[in-house]
mmCIF file of C-alpha atoms in Angstrom:
data_model
loop_
_atom_site.group_PDB
_atom_site.id
_atom_site.type_symbol
_atom_site.label_atom_id
_atom_site.label_comp_id
_atom_site.label_asym_id
_atom_site.label_seq_id
_atom_site.Cartn_x
_atom_site.Cartn_y
_atom_site.Cartn_z
ATOM 1 C CA MET A 1 276.399 -99.152 -138.020
ATOM 2 C CA THR A 2 277.532 -99.056 -134.412
ATOM 3 C CA CYS A 3 279.135 -96.006 -132.673
ATOM 4 C CA ARG A 4 282.378 -98.001 -132.444
ATOM 5 C CA GLU A 5 282.165 -98.767 -136.180
ATOM 6 C CA ARG A 6 281.677 -95.189 -136.929
ATOM 7 C CA LEU A 7 284.501 -94.060 -134.909
ATOM 8 C CA GLU A 8 286.970 -96.776 -136.298
ATOM 9 C CA GLN A 9 285.927 -95.667 -139.844
ATOM 10 C CA LEU A 10 286.858 -91.978 -138.987
ATOM 11 C CA PHE A 11 290.042 -93.063 -137.454
ATOM 12 C CA ARG A 12 290.996 -95.239 -140.308
ATOM 13 C CA ASP A 13 290.049 -92.591 -142.747
ATOM 14 C CA GLN A 14 292.163 -90.058 -141.139
ATOM 15 C CA GLY A 15 295.210 -92.377 -140.468
ATOM 16 C CA VAL A 16 294.788 -92.128 -136.719
ATOM 17 C CA LYS A 17 296.254 -94.714 -134.224
ATOM 18 C CA TYR A 18 293.880 -95.954 -131.442
ATOM 19 C CA THR A 19 293.319 -99.101 -129.429
ATOM 20 C CA VAL A 20 289.970 -100.752 -128.209
ATOM 21 C CA THR A 21 289.524 -102.366 -124.804
ATOM 22 C CA THR A 22 286.903 -104.436 -123.483
ATOM 23 C CA HIS A 23 285.993 -104.361 -119.701
ATOM 24 C CA PRO A 24 283.281 -105.259 -117.305
ATOM 25 C CA GLU A 25 280.176 -103.148 -117.517
ATOM 26 C CA VAL A 26 280.498 -100.032 -115.714
ATOM 27 C CA TYR A 27 278.606 -96.601 -115.829
ATOM 28 C CA THR A 28 280.525 -93.720 -114.420
ATOM 29 C CA ALA A 29 283.673 -92.376 -115.899
ATOM 30 C CA GLN A 30 285.625 -92.733 -112.768
ATOM 31 C CA GLU A 31 284.776 -96.435 -112.777
ATOM 32 C CA VAL A 32 285.848 -96.833 -116.345
ATOM 33 C CA ALA A 33 289.216 -95.273 -115.391
ATOM 34 C CA ALA A 34 289.511 -97.671 -112.619
ATOM 35 C CA VAL A 35 288.941 -100.795 -114.596
ATOM 36 C CA GLU A 36 290.935 -99.555 -117.374
ATOM 37 C CA HIS A 37 293.929 -98.726 -114.927
ATOM 38 C CA VAL A 38 294.128 -95.264 -116.265
ATOM 39 C CA SER A 39 294.189 -91.876 -114.593
ATOM 40 C CA GLY A 40 290.761 -90.317 -114.120
ATOM 41 C CA TYR A 41 292.479 -87.190 -115.710
ATOM 42 C CA ALA A 42 293.080 -89.146 -119.043
ATOM 43 C CA MET A 43 289.396 -90.441 -118.929
ATOM 44 C CA ALA A 44 287.146 -88.274 -120.998
ATOM 45 C CA LYS A 45 283.872 -87.759 -119.428
ATOM 46 C CA THR A 46 281.309 -86.601 -121.997
ATOM 47 C CA VAL A 47 278.134 -84.720 -120.811
ATOM 48 C CA ALA A 48 275.288 -83.738 -122.642
ATOM 49 C CA VAL A 49 274.106 -80.012 -122.054
ATOM 50 C CA PHE A 50 271.502 -77.601 -123.625
ATOM 51 C CA ALA A 51 272.685 -74.029 -124.033
ATOM 52 C CA ASP A 52 269.686 -71.924 -125.138
ATOM 53 C CA GLY A 53 267.864 -74.816 -126.416
ATOM 54 C CA ARG A 54 270.743 -76.295 -128.392
ATOM 55 C CA LEU A 55 272.275 -79.560 -127.472
ATOM 56 C CA LEU A 56 276.146 -79.665 -127.040
ATOM 57 C CA LEU A 57 278.569 -81.979 -125.417
ATOM 58 C CA VAL A 58 281.116 -80.744 -122.740
ATOM 59 C CA VAL A 59 283.970 -83.047 -122.360
ATOM 60 C CA LEU A 60 286.069 -82.964 -119.151
ATOM 61 C CA PRO A 61 288.607 -85.378 -117.173
ATOM 62 C CA ALA A 62 286.504 -87.861 -114.962
ATOM 63 C CA PRO A 63 287.318 -86.556 -111.590
ATOM 64 C CA HIS A 64 285.792 -83.016 -112.557
ATOM 65 C CA ARG A 65 282.121 -81.929 -112.903
ATOM 66 C CA VAL A 66 280.538 -79.725 -115.470
ATOM 67 C CA ALA A 67 280.351 -76.136 -114.240
ATOM 68 C CA LEU A 68 277.205 -74.852 -115.894
ATOM 69 C CA ASP A 69 277.944 -71.234 -114.833
ATOM 70 C CA LYS A 70 281.288 -71.466 -116.572
ATOM 71 C CA VAL A 71 279.504 -72.913 -119.797
ATOM 72 C CA GLN A 72 276.818 -70.241 -119.605
ATOM 73 C CA ARG A 73 279.539 -67.557 -119.518
ATOM 74 C CA ALA A 74 281.822 -68.916 -122.094
ATOM 75 C CA LEU A 75 278.834 -69.356 -124.503
ATOM 76 C CA GLY A 76 277.163 -66.233 -123.603
ATOM 77 C CA ALA A 77 274.107 -68.420 -123.311
ATOM 78 C CA LYS A 78 270.935 -67.167 -121.195
ATOM 79 C CA GLU A 79 270.008 -70.831 -119.999
ATOM 80 C CA VAL A 80 272.322 -73.752 -119.687
ATOM 81 C CA ARG A 81 271.104 -77.052 -118.110
ATOM 82 C CA LEU A 82 272.202 -80.711 -118.251
ATOM 83 C CA ALA A 83 270.260 -82.654 -120.781
ATOM 84 C CA ARG A 84 267.855 -85.453 -119.833
ATOM 85 C CA GLU A 85 268.750 -89.051 -121.083
ATOM 86 C CA GLU A 86 265.644 -89.048 -123.201
ATOM 87 C CA GLU A 87 266.707 -85.838 -124.862
ATOM 88 C CA PHE A 88 270.280 -86.791 -125.889
ATOM 89 C CA GLY A 89 269.303 -90.544 -126.429
ATOM 90 C CA ARG A 90 267.352 -89.414 -129.476
ATOM 91 C CA VAL A 91 270.480 -87.922 -131.035
ATOM 92 C CA PHE A 92 273.083 -90.797 -130.116
ATOM 93 C CA THR A 93 270.936 -93.614 -131.293
ATOM 94 C CA ASP A 94 273.863 -96.152 -131.830
ATOM 95 C CA CYS A 95 275.199 -95.600 -128.415
ATOM 96 C CA GLU A 96 273.969 -96.937 -124.980
ATOM 97 C CA VAL A 97 272.444 -94.141 -123.083
ATOM 98 C CA GLY A 98 275.247 -92.253 -121.362
ATOM 99 C CA ALA A 99 278.198 -93.906 -123.295
ATOM 100 C CA MET A 100 278.476 -91.501 -126.195
ATOM 101 C CA PRO A 101 282.042 -90.573 -127.319
ATOM 102 C CA PRO A 102 283.480 -86.974 -127.236
ATOM 103 C CA PHE A 103 282.906 -86.922 -131.119
ATOM 104 C CA GLY A 104 279.747 -84.988 -131.356
ATOM 105 C CA SER A 105 280.578 -83.956 -134.925
ATOM 106 C CA LEU A 106 279.658 -87.433 -135.949
ATOM 107 C CA TYR A 107 276.138 -86.614 -134.747
ATOM 108 C CA GLY A 108 276.074 -82.945 -135.753
ATOM 109 C CA VAL A 109 276.651 -81.678 -132.150
ATOM 110 C CA PRO A 110 279.214 -79.241 -131.050
ATOM 111 C CA VAL A 111 281.833 -80.225 -128.637
ATOM 112 C CA TYR A 112 283.397 -78.143 -125.898
ATOM 113 C CA VAL A 113 286.381 -79.556 -124.073
ATOM 114 C CA ASP A 114 287.826 -78.468 -120.768
ATOM 115 C CA ARG A 115 291.435 -77.459 -121.049
ATOM 116 C CA ALA A 116 292.471 -79.707 -118.270
ATOM 117 C CA LEU A 117 291.763 -82.858 -120.363
ATOM 118 C CA GLY A 118 294.506 -81.770 -122.784
ATOM 119 C CA ARG A 119 296.999 -81.947 -120.090
ATOM 120 C CA ASP A 120 297.724 -85.731 -120.742
ATOM 121 C CA PRO A 121 299.106 -86.895 -123.902
ATOM 122 C CA GLU A 122 296.424 -89.630 -124.412
ATOM 123 C CA ILE A 123 292.679 -89.721 -123.604
ATOM 124 C CA VAL A 124 290.375 -92.834 -123.106
ATOM 125 C CA PHE A 125 286.797 -92.613 -123.807
ATOM 126 C CA ARG A 126 283.698 -94.697 -124.378
ATOM 127 C CA ALA A 127 283.179 -96.156 -127.700
ATOM 128 C CA GLY A 128 279.279 -96.018 -127.358
ATOM 129 C CA THR A 129 278.829 -98.827 -124.800
ATOM 130 C CA HIS A 130 279.403 -99.466 -121.121
ATOM 131 C CA ARG A 131 281.795 -102.073 -121.914
ATOM 132 C CA GLU A 132 284.171 -100.667 -124.442
ATOM 133 C CA THR A 133 286.684 -97.918 -124.584
ATOM 134 C CA MET A 134 289.014 -96.317 -127.018
ATOM 135 C CA ARG A 135 292.403 -94.709 -126.346
ATOM 136 C CA MET A 136 293.990 -92.305 -128.659
ATOM 137 C CA ALA A 137 296.591 -89.277 -128.672
ATOM 138 C CA TYR A 138 294.797 -86.069 -127.407
ATOM 139 C CA ALA A 139 296.446 -84.214 -130.190
ATOM 140 C CA ASP A 140 294.717 -86.455 -132.722
ATOM 141 C CA PHE A 141 291.193 -86.007 -131.000
ATOM 142 C CA GLU A 142 291.728 -82.327 -130.979
ATOM 143 C CA ARG A 143 292.919 -82.279 -134.738
ATOM 144 C CA LEU A 144 289.972 -84.505 -135.670
ATOM 145 C CA GLU A 145 287.036 -82.987 -133.575
ATOM 146 C CA ARG A 146 288.024 -79.477 -133.554
ATOM 147 C CA PRO A 147 286.385 -78.718 -130.220
ATOM 148 C CA GLN A 148 286.098 -75.329 -128.452
ATOM 149 C CA VAL A 149 288.557 -75.481 -125.851
ATOM 150 C CA GLY A 150 288.073 -73.581 -122.612
ATOM 151 C CA ASP A 151 287.198 -73.528 -118.875
ATOM 152 C CA TYR A 152 284.135 -75.492 -118.469
ATOM 153 C CA ALA A 153 284.653 -77.767 -115.455
ATOM 154 C CA ALA A 154 285.219 -77.592 -111.795
ATOM 155 C CA ALA A 155 288.065 -79.529 -110.427
ATOM 156 C CA PRO A 156 287.355 -82.125 -107.662
ATOM 157 C CA SER A 157 287.637 -80.735 -104.118
ATOM 158 C CA VAL A 158 290.568 -81.662 -102.204
ATOM 159 C CA PRO A 159 289.729 -83.132 -98.833
ATOM 160 C CA THR A 160 291.190 -81.259 -95.899
ATOM 161 C CA LEU A 161 292.943 -82.915 -93.002
#
């Protein structure tokens, strides 16, 4: 079963409305937002992190970056670092590397969502490939995934004139 098929089964079982879009192959969350013609703030960027040796996902708006110090404080962890591709690739075996969705529960991985992502009524996220995305209501995502919501990201810096 592919990642997309797993997600679609979950959404059907839970009666959640969603859409799937195919787009040209792109790799960054900001590029996905651009080809999908959506705000980067609605595009969920999923980042794999290790906290005290435990894999977790931090999900944030595409323009933001993970603030490891904030994650460390929020979790009370001694060590927090970005996971390497070969480390998280072993867990998300039905996803292209770096294209995992924000549904860590399907893989036994806890999810931490930056509260800024919930400001938009909908979210868009990768469906396991660099060519497909899914869109759904943020409220449905939060209800299904039950992530820990907090402050885990640094907002993009605003250029000064």
